C-alpha atoms as one frame of an Amber mdcrd trajectory, in Angstrom:
protein
 -22.280 -25.728   8.433 -24.351 -22.487   8.204 -25.496 -21.675   4.742 -24.128
 -18.111   4.903 -21.122 -16.417   6.355 -21.596 -12.807   7.361 -18.700 -10.336
   7.801 -19.492  -7.087   9.519 -17.481  -4.385   7.802 -17.114  -0.721   8.882
 -17.182   0.454   5.253 -19.422  -1.962   3.264 -21.709  -3.056   6.133 -22.645
  -6.715   5.579 -20.351  -8.858   3.275 -22.142 -12.101   2.678 -20.762 -15.365
   1.283 -23.350 -18.029   0.380 -21.595 -21.252   1.210 -23.885 -23.358  -1.071
 -22.113 -21.595  -3.959 -18.897 -23.231  -4.793 -17.024 -19.988  -5.487 -18.234
 -18.416  -2.146 -17.278 -21.604  -0.277 -13.804 -21.326  -1.858 -13.443 -17.721
  -0.697 -14.518 -18.722   2.747 -11.840 -21.383   2.833  -9.183 -19.029   1.534
 -10.017 -16.432   4.226  -9.287 -19.046   6.871  -5.909 -20.059   5.468  -2.830
 -19.089   7.699  -1.533 -16.903   4.835  -4.598 -14.809   4.821  -5.043 -14.816
   8.622  -1.439 -13.517   8.966  -2.648 -10.206   7.395  -4.462  -9.478  10.732
  -0.920  -8.894  12.051   0.034  -6.487   9.389  -1.138  -2.985   9.681  -2.736
  -1.459   6.589  -1.174   1.988   6.979   2.217   1.036   8.434   3.239   3.939
  10.750   0.148   6.076  10.225  -1.154   5.419  13.668   1.604   7.739  15.000
  -0.347  10.577  13.382  -3.882   9.205  13.348  -4.585   7.153  16.357  -7.524
   5.290  14.770  -5.411   3.846  11.982  -4.993   0.522  13.553  -6.729  -1.429
  10.812  -5.158  -4.406   9.096  -4.373  -5.697   5.664  -6.892  -8.437   6.533
  -9.821  -6.059   6.736  -8.768  -4.314   3.524  -8.512  -7.567   1.573 -11.993
  -8.594   2.660 -13.191  -5.168   1.359 -11.279  -5.510  -1.904 -12.832  -8.944
  -2.467 -16.299  -7.400  -1.872 -15.617  -4.526  -4.318 -14.328  -6.912  -6.931
 -17.531  -8.948  -6.629 -19.643  -5.850  -7.027 -17.669  -4.731 -10.133 -17.978
  -8.185 -11.579 -21.757  -8.281 -11.006 -22.066  -4.909 -12.628 -19.901  -5.609
 -15.760 -21.337  -9.105 -16.085 -24.560  -7.375 -17.218 -22.802  -6.367 -20.386
 -20.384  -9.207 -21.107 -20.086 -12.894 -20.553 -17.509 -13.944 -18.006 -15.877
 -17.424 -18.019 -16.691 -19.253 -14.787 -13.042 -19.803 -13.953 -12.312 -16.126
 -14.542 -15.210 -15.114 -12.422 -13.754 -17.102  -9.607 -10.070 -16.088 -10.169
 -10.865 -12.358 -10.128 -12.515 -12.545  -6.699  -9.642 -14.720  -5.394  -7.124
 -12.340  -6.750  -8.815  -9.431  -5.069  -8.891 -11.322  -1.639  -5.223 -12.388
  -2.126  -3.632  -9.481  -3.728  -1.852  -8.255  -0.528  -0.742 -11.675   1.022
   2.939 -10.772   0.087   2.993  -7.765   2.292   5.639  -7.767   4.985   5.634
  -6.061   8.353   4.189  -2.429   8.423   3.134  -2.940   4.775   4.948  -0.642
   2.337   7.513   0.673   4.944   9.411  -2.620   5.033   9.502  -3.086   1.207
  12.376  -0.354   1.118  14.221  -2.419   3.692  13.877  -5.708   1.815  14.338
  -3.900  -1.513  11.516  -6.076  -2.915   7.861  -5.540  -3.878   5.069  -7.339
  -2.042   3.617  -8.405  -5.493   6.739 -10.645  -5.944   6.178 -12.335  -2.763
   2.390 -12.624  -3.367   2.935 -14.519  -6.596   5.596 -16.822  -4.803   3.098
 -17.584  -2.227   0.325 -18.346  -4.675   2.487 -20.721  -6.669   4.220 -22.486
  -3.751   2.686 -25.925  -3.396   3.616 -25.827   0.297   1.263 -23.025   1.194
  -2.253 -23.772   2.253  -3.535 -20.994   0.072  -2.144 -22.734  -2.986  -3.615
 -26.046  -1.893  -7.019 -24.521  -1.513  -6.934 -22.941  -4.999  -5.641 -26.132
  -6.573  -8.282 -28.302  -4.855 -10.975 -26.105  -6.576  -9.167 -26.215  -9.958
  -5.567 -27.171 -10.729  -5.359 -24.105 -13.152  -6.538 -21.601 -10.458  -3.250
 -20.765  -8.680  -1.660 -19.703 -11.998  -4.874 -17.916 -13.109  -4.826 -15.847
  -9.968  -1.148 -15.113 -10.241  -1.721 -13.943 -13.875  -4.300 -11.446 -12.525
  -1.914 -10.186  -9.879   0.732  -9.737 -12.654  -1.720  -8.148 -15.109  -1.427
 -10.997 -17.634  -4.936 -12.426 -17.630  -7.191 -12.725 -20.599  -9.449 -10.939
 -21.496  -7.483  -7.846 -20.604 -10.323  -5.970 -18.899 -10.401  -8.350 -15.974
  -6.953  -7.322 -14.895  -8.267  -3.715 -14.472 -10.598  -4.922 -11.710  -7.571
  -6.030  -9.640  -5.066  -3.290 -10.621  -5.636   0.007 -12.450  -6.281   3.631
 -11.792  -9.863   2.681 -11.185  -9.797  -0.632  -9.357 -11.369  -2.512  -6.462
  -8.179  -2.054  -4.351  -8.324   1.859  -4.498 -12.085   1.867  -4.156 -11.727
   0.194  -0.845  -8.541   1.709   0.661  -9.580   5.311   0.003 -12.809   4.807
   1.914 -11.432   2.532   4.595  -8.307   4.594   5.289 -10.284   7.820   5.303
 -12.869   6.300   7.832 -10.200   4.798  10.041  -7.950   7.880  10.155 -10.974
   9.979  11.005 -10.486  12.309   7.905 -13.012  13.030   5.176 -10.619  13.394
   2.355 -11.092   9.795   0.906 -14.945  10.005   0.473 -16.215   9.764  -3.105
 -19.398   8.752  -4.835 -18.707   4.922  -4.962 -22.364   3.944  -5.922 -22.581
   6.340  -8.863 -19.094   5.338 -10.087 -19.955   1.546 -10.036 -23.157   2.312
 -12.024 -21.067   4.130 -14.781 -18.722   1.219 -15.327 -18.839  -0.573 -18.752
 -16.564  -2.963 -20.786 -15.410  -1.938 -24.289 -16.003  -4.358 -27.114 -12.193
  -4.690 -27.561 -12.185  -6.852 -24.412  -9.262  -4.906 -23.040 -10.626  -1.798
 -21.477 -13.060  -0.816 -18.712 -14.580   2.593 -19.288 -17.126   4.885 -17.734
 -20.064   6.353 -19.467 -20.238  10.162 -20.044 -22.185  10.777 -16.817 -19.319
   9.243 -14.903 -16.920  12.138 -15.373 -17.877  13.977 -12.167 -17.672  10.805
 -10.006 -14.237  10.182 -11.545 -13.118  13.667 -10.755 -14.172  13.416  -7.174
 -12.571   9.951  -6.929  -9.261  11.373  -8.154  -9.533  14.451  -5.880  -9.973
  11.965  -2.942  -6.983  10.016  -3.830  -4.892  13.313  -4.240  -5.930  14.525
  -0.824  -5.298  11.209   0.956  -1.850  11.175  -0.317  -1.009  14.668   0.540
  -2.718  14.815   3.918  -2.442  11.190   5.284   0.005   8.833   3.441   2.567
  11.616   3.153   1.893  13.314   6.534   5.034  14.637   8.063   4.631  12.578
  11.260   3.954   9.403   9.398   7.066   9.881   7.182   9.141  10.729  10.339
   8.170   7.507  12.062   8.858   5.506   8.843  12.308   7.168   8.441  13.114
   6.412  12.103  12.023   2.694  11.653  14.365   2.401   8.659  17.214   3.911
  10.574  16.626   1.473  13.502  16.673  -1.462  11.060  19.779  -0.128   9.440
  21.573   0.089  12.820  20.315  -3.390  13.777  21.934  -4.738  10.645  25.231
  -3.121  11.607  25.031  -4.661  15.167  24.035  -8.093  13.776  26.846  -8.238
  11.296  29.554  -6.954  13.752  28.488  -9.332  16.529  26.937 -12.195  14.453
  23.513 -11.607  16.072  21.279  -8.803  17.297  19.910  -8.645  20.728  16.553
 -10.257  21.177  16.600 -11.868  17.664  17.636 -15.394  17.059  20.357 -15.421
  14.451  18.880 -18.498  12.634  15.382 -17.032  12.654  14.037 -15.502   9.393
  14.308 -11.993  10.827  17.837 -12.788  12.177  18.972 -13.843   8.783  17.567
 -10.698   7.220  19.432  -8.482   9.727  22.677 -10.469   8.934  22.231  -9.732
   5.234  20.846 -13.060   4.129  17.382 -12.044   3.100  17.989 -13.613  -0.384
  17.918 -17.022   1.332  14.338 -16.543   2.700  11.888 -19.296   1.617   8.171
 -18.543   1.417   7.658 -20.292   4.725  10.369 -18.078   6.225   8.862 -14.936
   4.937   5.345 -15.782   6.171   6.779 -15.807   9.761   7.380 -12.001   9.423
   4.673  -9.665  10.659   4.344  -6.476  12.663   4.622  -8.394  15.935   8.191
  -9.660  15.042   9.417  -6.065  14.517   7.607  -4.711  17.646   9.113  -7.569
  19.703  12.539  -6.754  18.513  12.065  -3.061  19.295  11.297  -3.906  22.885
  14.543  -5.817  23.208  16.597  -3.186  21.387  15.234  -0.372  23.745  16.995
  -2.241  26.521  20.248  -3.243  24.657  23.798  -2.244  25.126  24.239  -0.537
  21.808  23.717   3.225  22.461  22.311   4.213  19.063  19.989   1.285  18.657
  18.806   1.570  22.254  18.145   5.303  21.932  16.401   5.044  18.541  14.047
   2.162  19.644  13.142   3.991  22.838  12.281   7.046  20.978  10.053   5.327
  18.484   8.299   3.128  21.128   7.650   6.280  23.257   6.667   8.331  20.195
   9.467  10.841  20.779   9.793  11.345  17.028  12.384  13.354  15.088  11.201
  16.827  14.022  10.444  17.319  10.355  11.644  20.009   8.076  10.455  20.491
   4.556  13.301  21.073   2.080  11.276  20.521  -1.072  12.401  23.843  -2.607
  15.730  22.169  -3.226  16.893  19.007  -5.117  19.187  16.356  -3.818  21.857
  17.100  -6.325  21.727  20.760  -5.637  25.246  21.968  -4.680  23.821  24.472
  -2.223  21.661  21.939  -0.391  24.528  19.462  -0.305  26.535  22.062   1.524
  23.797  22.779   4.022  23.432  18.982   4.691  27.113  18.905   5.498  26.647
  21.710   7.968  23.658  20.104   9.653  25.663  16.805   9.979  28.529  18.722
  11.678  26.148  20.274  14.075  24.576  16.993  15.034  28.071  15.400  15.378
  29.142  18.273  17.718  26.025  17.431  19.835  27.074  13.774  20.029  24.724
  12.375  17.443  25.866  10.114  14.602  24.326  11.819  11.556  23.959   8.448
   9.805  21.049   7.730  12.134  20.118  11.089  13.409  19.834  13.119  10.171
  17.294  11.338   8.015  15.605  12.176   4.745  12.508  10.992   2.907  11.269
  11.653  -0.537   7.399  11.346  -1.247   6.271  11.657  -4.786   3.040  11.261
  -6.663   1.306  12.099  -9.863  -2.517  12.475  -9.217  -3.380  11.028 -12.576
  -1.226   9.407 -15.237  -2.609   9.813 -18.775  -2.516   7.356 -21.568   0.967
   6.583 -22.946   0.929   4.179 -25.884   4.649   3.410 -25.296   4.251   3.116
 -21.499   4.588  -0.254 -19.723   0.990  -0.022 -18.470  -1.121   1.444 -21.154
  -4.248  -0.254 -19.691  -3.984   1.977 -16.637  -5.881   4.771 -18.301  -9.303
   5.910 -17.208 -11.404   5.846 -20.300 -14.614   7.818 -20.780 -17.162   7.187
 -23.505 -17.625  10.197 -25.797 -21.014  11.803 -25.295 -21.650  12.247 -29.060
 -20.044   9.141 -30.391 -20.513   6.130 -28.181 -18.003   4.054 -30.185 -15.279
   6.500 -29.176 -13.328   6.360 -25.969 -11.316   9.294 -24.684  -8.724   9.610
 -21.947 -10.547  11.306 -19.033  -8.075  14.209 -19.121  -9.377  15.084 -22.533
 -12.889  15.787 -21.251 -12.200  17.018 -17.761 -10.195  20.296 -17.068  -9.973
  19.084 -13.506  -8.210  15.826 -14.379  -6.037  17.571 -16.865  -4.805  19.873
 -14.052  -3.954  16.728 -12.106  -1.814  15.521 -14.979   0.213  18.638 -14.872
   0.522  18.619 -11.102   3.107  15.895 -10.158   4.907  16.710  -6.907   7.690
  15.645  -4.588   7.967  16.353  -0.885  11.487  16.180   0.345  11.890  16.191
   4.105  14.715  16.086   6.653  14.254  14.611  10.187  16.452  15.136  13.302
  16.251  15.217  17.116  14.698  18.401  18.435  17.123  18.575  21.332  20.693
  17.637  22.181  21.689  15.601  25.191  22.158  18.808  27.151  18.892  20.339
  26.057  20.401  22.253  23.131  17.903  23.612  20.627  18.864  21.488  17.603
  15.497  22.128  15.968  16.295  25.888  15.700  19.881  25.247  14.753  19.291
  22.720  11.924  16.321  24.732  10.565  18.523  27.816  10.484  21.205  25.960
   8.471  18.673  24.941   5.755  16.948  28.289   5.682
């Protein structure tokens, strides 16, 4: 075998594993497991390629990048604190494996399954039947549980959890830069090198903090995250495609339950059982058979099936004939006025021959650019701590030293959108009619 394994990465350039180091040899073996290789068939940004044609990158490339970022953070913080050998290995493994529980189209399908990918990640890690578990256990029998603890934020010392999941973690460091690059936008760019140099570990063993000179890089990093969510992840075309995919899956479930099967999907297959309402029976092995290709293959069959609604919606999505988007964020879902307007819009769509259950869709996109320290919160370790410039022993929440970040704290937002066909079967201008109703 060659001594080194080189991965060419569009963000981090060369990522090098030295196969003479046991930890690197382990990472190399993990990368080649079927559970990790499956991530090549799961898009990182779900339906974002409908708006940004370059967004075809996978969870696999992201996970390689997160592993690399975790290694760099460990090497940096290892200059200030001692790290146990097993912990050193577990953090890198957790960074690489943190997304193996993602289903088709990443976060989109989580709403359909009504389950979080972290739950499946831990199940896969701890299942003796998976190759990824076997590789971890061969290295050290305690390693599968140690990696799962990091995914769940339970590892000791507490600061190592922050590398895997926090408001300043290896995951975000990679996906902001990677998603920005692959979508062709500049919103996600921040000063990674400067930020890495500013990282420290507090003597309490629980917190990672940044030195006083790290405030400006943190501000830029949070601004990048804010812009990526507003301009990319919550883009109106992206959310329209996601809403349509959910409507298609909902209709497919109705067809499957009425007929006992859905066209083009074997009823006894994992996806077939999901459509028939038996997702709770999925084993880890079943779940690992699901990826983007399964959904795309089904969409092809549904675009030729006899069910009029399923056929039409699948054809629209495959041909990128997306529903039009209308921002109704100035109202709330329990607003009596808006509920009346929704009723009118449904009536207009029904009159045009469309079932409003599948042709008048809604999405709610919410975010808080920065969540400050809350001692009673469920994740107090998520805070970005900054060392006080006058008293090095004192750590402050970054919002206390940065007016920019403090403004983010006070700027949570929700984008509420409605989606509907732009035209009726006879060419009627539904876009103008529905927009007129809400206005």
